[in-house]
Amino acid sequence: MPEDPAVTGPATLRIGTRGSALATTPTGHAADALVAAGGPAYELEIIRTEGDVATGSLAALGGTGVFAAALRHALVDGRVDLAVHSLKDLPTAPHPGLAIGAVPVREDPRDALCARDGLRLEDLPEGATVGTGSPRRVAQLLAARPDVTVVDIRGNVPTRLARVAGLDSSGPGDLDAVVLASSGLRRLGLEGHISQHLDPSVMLPAPGQGALALEVRAEVLHADAELAAQALGAYGDVPEHVRTPQRPGQAELDAALVAALSRVNHVESRWAVSAERALLARLEAGCAAPVGTLATVEDGLLVLQVAVASPDGTRLMRRTEASDELSVDAARELGRRVGDGLLADGAAELAGLR
């Protein structure tokens, strides 16, 4: 259906997000950043995902895709124009016809210990109970402190914090500590509960942790060669099942959106997460794998740190490599190269990836 020629302004930007506070808060920040960058007015569309309603552990639910699939379906169906994902929840395989339009400035990627009495990891008593639902955190936690007892937990951030003795009088208080993402705690205004930011030398985060992915229909990026080049697969033809919305003002919306995406895209954050995700893809690992990685730009180099552990933390393989070329393509190549080296050294067998 042709657009109404009487409409001169862009349509309203429909942004898809999960309904939890941990999702809507950063989505709102990203949306406001787009407006500040000249983007159009927006409205949030709450999309319910399988990961939000299921009660099992993330690993048991099938991994990161349980949070992303419903948002991607909304994009494909033309119900939203932009989906905001926590990048660590987004599968590494690109979805046909969709592309990551921007990665804003990354939040603190480190994990955080929230413990009773402000204890640090090294101060926890022998046999202390520490809650986490992440196999990656379990393995690295046990590698650092094999004498603690890890308890599998699930629930939103306040629910997890309430498991720690003394942090919430209304909670069970049955644990000595929990491990959570620093970025999530900060976004919710709960960083005051952090007793220790865990150094990457002790616990490397999940690939993409602390970063957001602003995903759009790939065709939207065709107007910006640089963004399209950064978004793997964005130059490909849009499959027929990806519906281009036919609303009055849609063309103007798409033009304003791609211009705003270019302004909020943070290239150093994008280099970092591109290396991390390329590594994860090469290892064919997901959130159920005991793999941690972090890329940073240091003195003109992109430095990639990786830890691959046995699920019980008794064996740990670490690698640090760097690239002196700073580009998304070079970042991906760095991730693939490190992944190849790890596989050659037996990482798949160590971590149970095969």
Tab-separated table of C-alpha atoms in Angstrom:
chain	number	residue	atom	x	y	z
A	1	MET	CA	0.000	0.000	0.000
A	2	PRO	CA	1.575	3.351	-0.967
A	3	GLU	CA	2.303	5.877	1.730
A	4	ASP	CA	-0.038	8.816	2.217
A	5	PRO	CA	1.508	11.746	0.291
A	6	ALA	CA	-0.028	14.137	2.824
A	7	VAL	CA	2.235	12.728	5.556
A	8	THR	CA	5.488	14.690	5.682
A	9	GLY	CA	6.938	13.529	8.996
A	10	PRO	CA	8.219	10.150	10.117
A	11	ALA	CA	5.982	7.554	11.701
A	12	THR	CA	6.409	6.779	15.394
A	13	LEU	CA	9.330	4.468	16.112
A	14	ARG	CA	8.033	1.247	17.690
A	15	ILE	CA	10.698	-0.251	19.950
A	16	GLY	CA	10.370	-3.841	21.097
A	17	THR	CA	11.632	-4.808	24.535
A	18	ARG	CA	11.135	-7.456	27.166
A	19	GLY	CA	8.905	-6.396	30.015
A	20	SER	CA	11.279	-6.710	32.970
A	21	ALA	CA	12.766	-3.625	34.605
A	22	LEU	CA	16.191	-4.954	33.652
A	23	ALA	CA	15.094	-4.693	30.003
A	24	THR	CA	12.840	-1.631	29.940
A	25	THR	CA	15.307	0.604	31.808
A	26	PRO	CA	18.220	0.306	29.334
A	27	THR	CA	15.742	0.251	26.435
A	28	GLY	CA	14.407	3.590	27.593
A	29	HIS	CA	17.938	4.964	27.851
A	30	ALA	CA	18.753	3.739	24.334
A	31	ALA	CA	15.523	5.207	22.962
A	32	ASP	CA	16.223	8.572	24.587
A	33	ALA	CA	19.752	8.503	23.143
A	34	LEU	CA	18.291	7.974	19.668
A	35	VAL	CA	15.968	10.947	20.134
A	36	ALA	CA	18.879	13.074	21.350
A	37	ALA	CA	20.757	12.021	18.200
A	38	GLY	CA	17.951	13.318	16.004
A	39	GLY	CA	15.844	10.179	15.902
A	40	PRO	CA	12.038	10.120	15.801
A	41	ALA	CA	9.553	9.976	18.646
A	42	TYR	CA	9.085	6.473	19.991
A	43	GLU	CA	6.799	4.148	21.879
A	44	LEU	CA	7.779	0.967	23.699
A	45	GLU	CA	6.151	-2.322	22.751
A	46	ILE	CA	6.442	-4.946	25.482
A	47	ILE	CA	7.158	-8.367	23.995
A	48	ARG	CA	6.758	-11.417	26.222
A	49	THR	CA	9.498	-13.992	25.694
A	50	GLU	CA	9.806	-17.646	26.648
A	51	GLY	CA	12.678	-16.782	28.973
A	52	ASP	CA	10.456	-14.398	30.929
A	53	VAL	CA	7.746	-16.942	31.719
A	54	ALA	CA	9.707	-20.196	32.131
A	55	THR	CA	10.976	-21.206	35.554
A	56	GLY	CA	14.003	-23.395	34.804
A	57	SER	CA	17.636	-22.335	34.719
A	58	LEU	CA	18.812	-20.496	31.614
A	59	ALA	CA	21.001	-23.403	30.567
A	60	ALA	CA	18.085	-25.838	30.915
A	61	LEU	CA	15.820	-23.552	28.864
A	62	GLY	CA	18.127	-23.842	25.887
A	63	GLY	CA	20.367	-20.819	26.263
A	64	THR	CA	20.402	-17.218	25.142
A	65	GLY	CA	17.928	-17.552	22.284
A	66	VAL	CA	14.944	-17.868	24.627
A	67	PHE	CA	15.089	-14.118	25.296
A	68	ALA	CA	15.767	-12.965	21.714
A	69	ALA	CA	13.429	-15.089	19.608
A	70	ALA	CA	10.146	-13.316	20.380
A	71	LEU	CA	11.697	-9.873	19.844
A	72	ARG	CA	13.087	-10.988	16.510
A	73	HIS	CA	9.734	-12.398	15.466
A	74	ALA	CA	8.162	-9.013	16.180
A	75	LEU	CA	10.746	-7.371	13.907
A	76	VAL	CA	10.246	-9.940	11.169
A	77	ASP	CA	6.460	-9.540	11.326
A	78	GLY	CA	6.710	-5.751	11.106
A	79	ARG	CA	5.148	-5.221	14.549
A	80	VAL	CA	8.168	-3.219	15.739
A	81	ASP	CA	10.844	-1.184	13.941
A	82	LEU	CA	13.671	-1.757	16.414
A	83	ALA	CA	14.419	-4.420	19.021
A	84	VAL	CA	16.692	-3.749	21.977
A	85	HIS	CA	18.575	-6.789	23.244
A	86	SER	CA	21.080	-7.392	25.964
A	87	LEU	CA	23.885	-8.424	23.640
A	88	LYS	CA	24.851	-11.398	25.761
A	89	ASP	CA	21.312	-12.760	25.193
A	90	LEU	CA	21.558	-12.512	21.399
A	91	PRO	CA	22.607	-15.669	19.505
A	92	THR	CA	25.805	-15.246	17.493
A	93	ALA	CA	24.174	-16.454	14.263
A	94	PRO	CA	22.620	-13.530	12.354
A	95	HIS	CA	18.899	-13.779	11.670
A	96	PRO	CA	18.116	-13.606	7.927
A	97	GLY	CA	16.919	-10.136	7.060
A	98	LEU	CA	17.844	-8.591	10.415
A	99	ALA	CA	21.023	-6.803	11.503
A	100	ILE	CA	22.530	-5.081	14.524
A	101	GLY	CA	22.199	-1.413	13.630
A	102	ALA	CA	24.144	-0.034	16.581
A	103	VAL	CA	25.980	-0.932	19.766
A	104	PRO	CA	25.860	2.023	22.200
A	105	VAL	CA	28.617	2.697	24.724
A	106	ARG	CA	29.117	-0.435	26.780
A	107	GLU	CA	28.414	-0.460	30.500
A	108	ASP	CA	30.816	-2.066	33.002
A	109	PRO	CA	31.155	-5.660	31.709
A	110	ARG	CA	32.441	-7.157	34.961
A	111	ASP	CA	30.618	-9.549	37.245
A	112	ALA	CA	29.892	-8.429	40.793
A	113	LEU	CA	29.808	-10.245	44.121
A	114	CYS	CA	26.954	-9.222	46.414
A	115	ALA	CA	27.737	-10.763	49.785
A	116	ARG	CA	26.536	-10.550	53.355
A	117	ASP	CA	28.430	-8.166	55.596
A	118	GLY	CA	30.224	-6.695	52.570
A	119	LEU	CA	32.510	-9.718	52.272
A	120	ARG	CA	34.874	-10.068	49.323
A	121	LEU	CA	35.374	-13.335	47.459
A	122	GLU	CA	38.619	-14.063	49.252
A	123	ASP	CA	36.974	-13.379	52.634
A	124	LEU	CA	34.054	-15.801	52.290
A	125	PRO	CA	34.341	-18.602	54.838
A	126	GLU	CA	34.985	-22.168	53.768
A	127	GLY	CA	31.729	-23.796	52.685
A	128	ALA	CA	30.028	-20.455	52.021
A	129	THR	CA	26.952	-20.695	49.788
A	130	VAL	CA	27.102	-18.608	46.602
A	131	GLY	CA	24.174	-18.358	44.200
A	132	THR	CA	24.356	-18.160	40.410
A	133	GLY	CA	22.503	-19.720	37.488
A	134	SER	CA	25.406	-19.359	35.047
A	135	PRO	CA	27.686	-22.322	34.215
A	136	ARG	CA	30.373	-19.795	33.242
A	137	ARG	CA	30.274	-18.178	36.661
A	138	VAL	CA	30.084	-21.540	38.415
A	139	ALA	CA	33.248	-22.827	36.738
A	140	GLN	CA	35.313	-19.680	37.320
A	141	LEU	CA	34.007	-19.288	40.865
A	142	LEU	CA	35.036	-22.840	41.736
A	143	ALA	CA	38.404	-22.337	40.036
A	144	ALA	CA	39.049	-19.372	42.344
A	145	ARG	CA	37.362	-20.780	45.466
A	146	PRO	CA	36.916	-24.573	45.224
A	147	ASP	CA	35.866	-24.654	48.872
A	148	VAL	CA	32.578	-22.750	48.424
A	149	THR	CA	29.196	-24.345	47.698
A	150	VAL	CA	27.482	-23.072	44.549
A	151	VAL	CA	23.665	-22.937	44.582
A	152	ASP	CA	21.689	-22.734	41.313
A	153	ILE	CA	19.300	-19.773	41.430
A	154	ARG	CA	16.828	-18.093	39.103
A	155	GLY	CA	14.606	-15.035	39.225
A	156	ASN	CA	14.933	-11.298	38.668
A	157	VAL	CA	17.707	-9.266	40.248
A	158	PRO	CA	15.806	-8.220	43.421
A	159	THR	CA	14.715	-11.839	43.962
A	160	ARG	CA	18.321	-13.009	43.731
A	161	LEU	CA	19.588	-10.292	46.045
A	162	ALA	CA	16.921	-11.251	48.591
A	163	ARG	CA	18.555	-14.665	48.858
A	164	VAL	CA	21.620	-13.050	50.504
A	165	ALA	CA	21.536	-12.812	54.285
A	166	GLY	CA	21.038	-9.237	55.456
A	167	LEU	CA	20.351	-7.624	52.057
A	168	ASP	CA	16.540	-7.752	52.179
A	169	SER	CA	14.601	-8.406	55.363
A	170	SER	CA	11.636	-9.719	53.345
A	171	GLY	CA	13.738	-12.355	51.551
A	172	PRO	CA	14.837	-15.826	52.630
A	173	GLY	CA	18.429	-14.731	53.279
A	174	ASP	CA	19.622	-18.312	52.856
A	175	LEU	CA	22.847	-17.582	50.937
A	176	ASP	CA	26.133	-15.940	51.785
A	177	ALA	CA	26.469	-14.264	48.382
A	178	VAL	CA	25.274	-14.113	44.788
A	179	VAL	CA	27.140	-13.215	41.595
A	180	LEU	CA	25.387	-10.843	39.183
A	181	ALA	CA	26.319	-8.561	36.292
A	182	SER	CA	27.573	-5.158	37.427
A	183	SER	CA	25.771	-3.485	34.531
A	184	GLY	CA	22.376	-4.874	35.521
A	185	LEU	CA	22.780	-3.779	39.125
A	186	ARG	CA	23.771	-0.275	38.057
A	187	ARG	CA	20.899	0.038	35.594
A	188	LEU	CA	18.453	-0.848	38.366
A	189	GLY	CA	20.072	1.498	40.873
A	190	LEU	CA	21.175	-1.440	43.032
A	191	GLU	CA	24.931	-1.010	42.769
A	192	GLY	CA	25.035	-0.240	46.480
A	193	HIS	CA	24.697	-3.966	47.139
A	194	ILE	CA	27.979	-4.750	45.357
A	195	SER	CA	30.638	-5.860	47.810
A	196	GLN	CA	33.251	-6.525	45.113
A	197	HIS	CA	33.641	-6.046	41.378
A	198	LEU	CA	35.272	-9.288	40.255
A	199	ASP	CA	38.451	-8.601	38.328
A	200	PRO	CA	38.656	-10.241	34.877
A	201	SER	CA	41.764	-12.076	36.093
A	202	VAL	CA	39.389	-13.954	38.431
A	203	MET	CA	36.167	-14.052	36.428
A	204	LEU	CA	35.816	-13.119	32.772
A	205	PRO	CA	32.302	-12.014	31.774
A	206	ALA	CA	29.973	-13.455	29.164
A	207	PRO	CA	30.565	-12.320	25.582
A	208	GLY	CA	28.762	-9.021	25.109
A	209	GLN	CA	27.965	-8.554	28.809
A	210	GLY	CA	27.149	-4.936	29.610
A	211	ALA	CA	26.415	-4.061	25.965
A	212	LEU	CA	23.147	-3.486	24.138
A	213	ALA	CA	22.305	-4.458	20.561
A	214	LEU	CA	19.873	-2.279	18.621
A	215	GLU	CA	18.539	-4.635	15.961
A	216	VAL	CA	16.601	-3.556	12.859
A	217	ARG	CA	15.520	-4.852	9.464
A	218	ALA	CA	18.709	-5.192	7.433
A	219	GLU	CA	17.300	-3.101	4.589
A	220	VAL	CA	17.202	-0.062	6.886
A	221	LEU	CA	21.012	-0.036	7.003
A	222	HIS	CA	21.448	0.059	3.234
A	223	ALA	CA	21.392	3.853	3.467
A	224	ASP	CA	24.581	3.864	5.590
A	225	ALA	CA	27.495	1.954	4.076
A	226	GLU	CA	29.576	2.032	7.278
A	227	LEU	CA	26.824	0.642	9.501
A	228	ALA	CA	25.939	-1.944	6.883
A	229	ALA	CA	29.570	-3.046	6.695
A	230	GLN	CA	29.719	-3.433	10.481
A	231	ALA	CA	26.472	-5.432	10.550
A	232	LEU	CA	27.276	-8.904	9.274
A	233	GLY	CA	24.879	-9.807	6.465
A	234	ALA	CA	23.173	-6.404	6.251
A	235	TYR	CA	23.889	-6.051	2.548
A	236	GLY	CA	22.069	-9.288	1.722
A	237	ASP	CA	18.619	-9.358	0.200
A	238	VAL	CA	15.831	-9.172	2.758
A	239	PRO	CA	13.990	-12.514	2.777
A	240	GLU	CA	10.358	-12.441	1.746
A	241	HIS	CA	9.201	-13.410	5.234
A	242	VAL	CA	10.624	-10.163	6.683
A	243	ARG	CA	7.782	-7.685	6.272
A	244	THR	CA	8.581	-4.078	5.500
A	245	PRO	CA	5.995	-2.045	7.422
A	246	GLN	CA	3.672	-0.125	5.104
A	247	ARG	CA	2.692	2.796	7.324
A	248	PRO	CA	2.420	6.449	6.380
A	249	GLY	CA	5.773	8.022	7.206
A	250	GLN	CA	7.672	4.693	7.275
A	251	ALA	CA	10.284	5.782	4.725
A	252	GLU	CA	10.944	8.976	6.676
A	253	LEU	CA	11.135	6.946	9.881
A	254	ASP	CA	13.695	4.553	8.415
A	255	ALA	CA	15.840	7.444	7.175
A	256	ALA	CA	15.760	9.209	10.548
A	257	LEU	CA	16.402	5.954	12.374
A	258	VAL	CA	19.515	4.981	10.433
A	259	ALA	CA	20.977	8.469	10.892
A	260	ALA	CA	20.391	8.274	14.665
A	261	LEU	CA	21.798	4.738	14.846
A	262	SER	CA	25.001	5.964	13.221
A	263	ARG	CA	25.365	8.639	15.901
A	264	VAL	CA	24.768	6.369	18.919
A	265	ASN	CA	26.903	3.498	17.599
A	266	HIS	CA	30.094	3.311	19.693
A	267	VAL	CA	32.810	1.874	17.524
A	268	GLU	CA	35.148	0.714	20.314
A	269	SER	CA	32.310	-1.148	22.015
A	270	ARG	CA	31.409	-2.678	18.665
A	271	TRP	CA	34.978	-3.834	18.038
A	272	ALA	CA	35.072	-5.453	21.469
A	273	VAL	CA	31.799	-7.341	21.253
A	274	SER	CA	32.495	-8.378	17.654
A	275	ALA	CA	35.699	-10.124	18.775
A	276	GLU	CA	33.965	-11.765	21.740
A	277	ARG	CA	31.023	-13.011	19.677
A	278	ALA	CA	33.268	-14.302	16.877
A	279	LEU	CA	35.171	-16.325	19.455
A	280	LEU	CA	31.936	-17.751	20.865
A	281	ALA	CA	30.716	-18.643	17.388
A	282	ARG	CA	33.981	-20.380	16.504
A	283	LEU	CA	33.801	-22.439	19.696
A	284	GLU	CA	30.125	-23.178	18.910
A	285	ALA	CA	29.416	-22.310	22.529
A	286	GLY	CA	26.413	-20.658	24.150
A	287	CYS	CA	25.401	-19.445	27.588
A	288	ALA	CA	25.437	-23.022	28.889
A	289	ALA	CA	29.177	-23.237	28.232
A	290	PRO	CA	31.841	-22.359	30.825
A	291	VAL	CA	33.461	-19.750	28.561
A	292	GLY	CA	34.286	-16.178	29.576
A	293	THR	CA	35.802	-13.500	27.368
A	294	LEU	CA	36.480	-9.782	27.336
A	295	ALA	CA	37.923	-7.535	24.627
A	296	THR	CA	39.240	-4.051	25.365
A	297	VAL	CA	41.081	-1.354	23.427
A	298	GLU	CA	44.436	-0.674	25.068
A	299	ASP	CA	47.228	1.523	23.632
A	300	GLY	CA	45.992	1.164	20.082
A	301	LEU	CA	45.484	-2.589	20.320
A	302	LEU	CA	42.336	-4.676	20.570
A	303	VAL	CA	43.137	-7.141	23.358
A	304	LEU	CA	41.033	-10.284	23.751
A	305	GLN	CA	41.115	-12.317	26.980
A	306	VAL	CA	39.489	-15.751	27.130
A	307	ALA	CA	38.929	-18.363	29.822
A	308	VAL	CA	37.600	-21.848	29.062
A	309	ALA	CA	36.991	-24.111	32.050
A	310	SER	CA	35.794	-27.549	32.870
A	311	PRO	CA	32.260	-27.327	34.307
A	312	ASP	CA	33.531	-28.085	37.824
A	313	GLY	CA	36.309	-25.488	37.602
A	314	THR	CA	39.093	-27.978	38.257
A	315	ARG	CA	40.780	-27.178	34.947
A	316	LEU	CA	41.096	-23.737	33.380
A	317	MET	CA	42.548	-22.663	30.035
A	318	ARG	CA	43.353	-18.959	29.536
A	319	ARG	CA	44.468	-17.038	26.452
A	320	THR	CA	45.233	-13.388	25.737
A	321	GLU	CA	45.889	-12.191	22.181
A	322	ALA	CA	45.750	-8.829	20.439
A	323	SER	CA	45.267	-7.199	17.049
A	324	ASP	CA	46.886	-3.937	15.966
A	325	GLU	CA	44.169	-3.402	13.365
A	326	LEU	CA	41.093	-1.669	14.704
A	327	SER	CA	38.030	-2.560	12.666
A	328	VAL	CA	35.015	-4.833	12.980
A	329	ASP	CA	36.459	-7.218	10.398
A	330	ALA	CA	39.787	-7.399	12.257
A	331	ALA	CA	37.943	-7.921	15.548
A	332	ARG	CA	36.030	-10.851	14.116
A	333	GLU	CA	39.226	-12.317	12.701
A	334	LEU	CA	40.892	-11.998	16.121
A	335	GLY	CA	38.019	-13.871	17.741
A	336	ARG	CA	38.123	-16.617	15.132
A	337	ARG	CA	41.906	-16.957	15.410
A	338	VAL	CA	41.849	-17.271	19.185
A	339	GLY	CA	38.979	-19.727	18.923
A	340	ASP	CA	40.916	-21.885	16.466
A	341	GLY	CA	43.894	-21.964	18.823
A	342	LEU	CA	41.742	-22.947	21.773
A	343	LEU	CA	40.066	-25.726	19.811
A	344	ALA	CA	43.445	-27.025	18.720
A	345	ASP	CA	44.492	-27.152	22.368
A	346	GLY	CA	41.449	-29.157	23.424
A	347	ALA	CA	39.050	-26.442	24.634
A	348	ALA	CA	35.985	-28.250	23.272
A	349	GLU	CA	36.734	-31.384	25.263
A	350	LEU	CA	37.659	-29.390	28.365
A	351	ALA	CA	34.422	-27.426	28.439
A	352	GLY	CA	32.155	-30.191	27.188
A	353	LEU	CA	31.365	-28.359	23.938
A	354	ARG	CA	31.482	-31.531	21.830
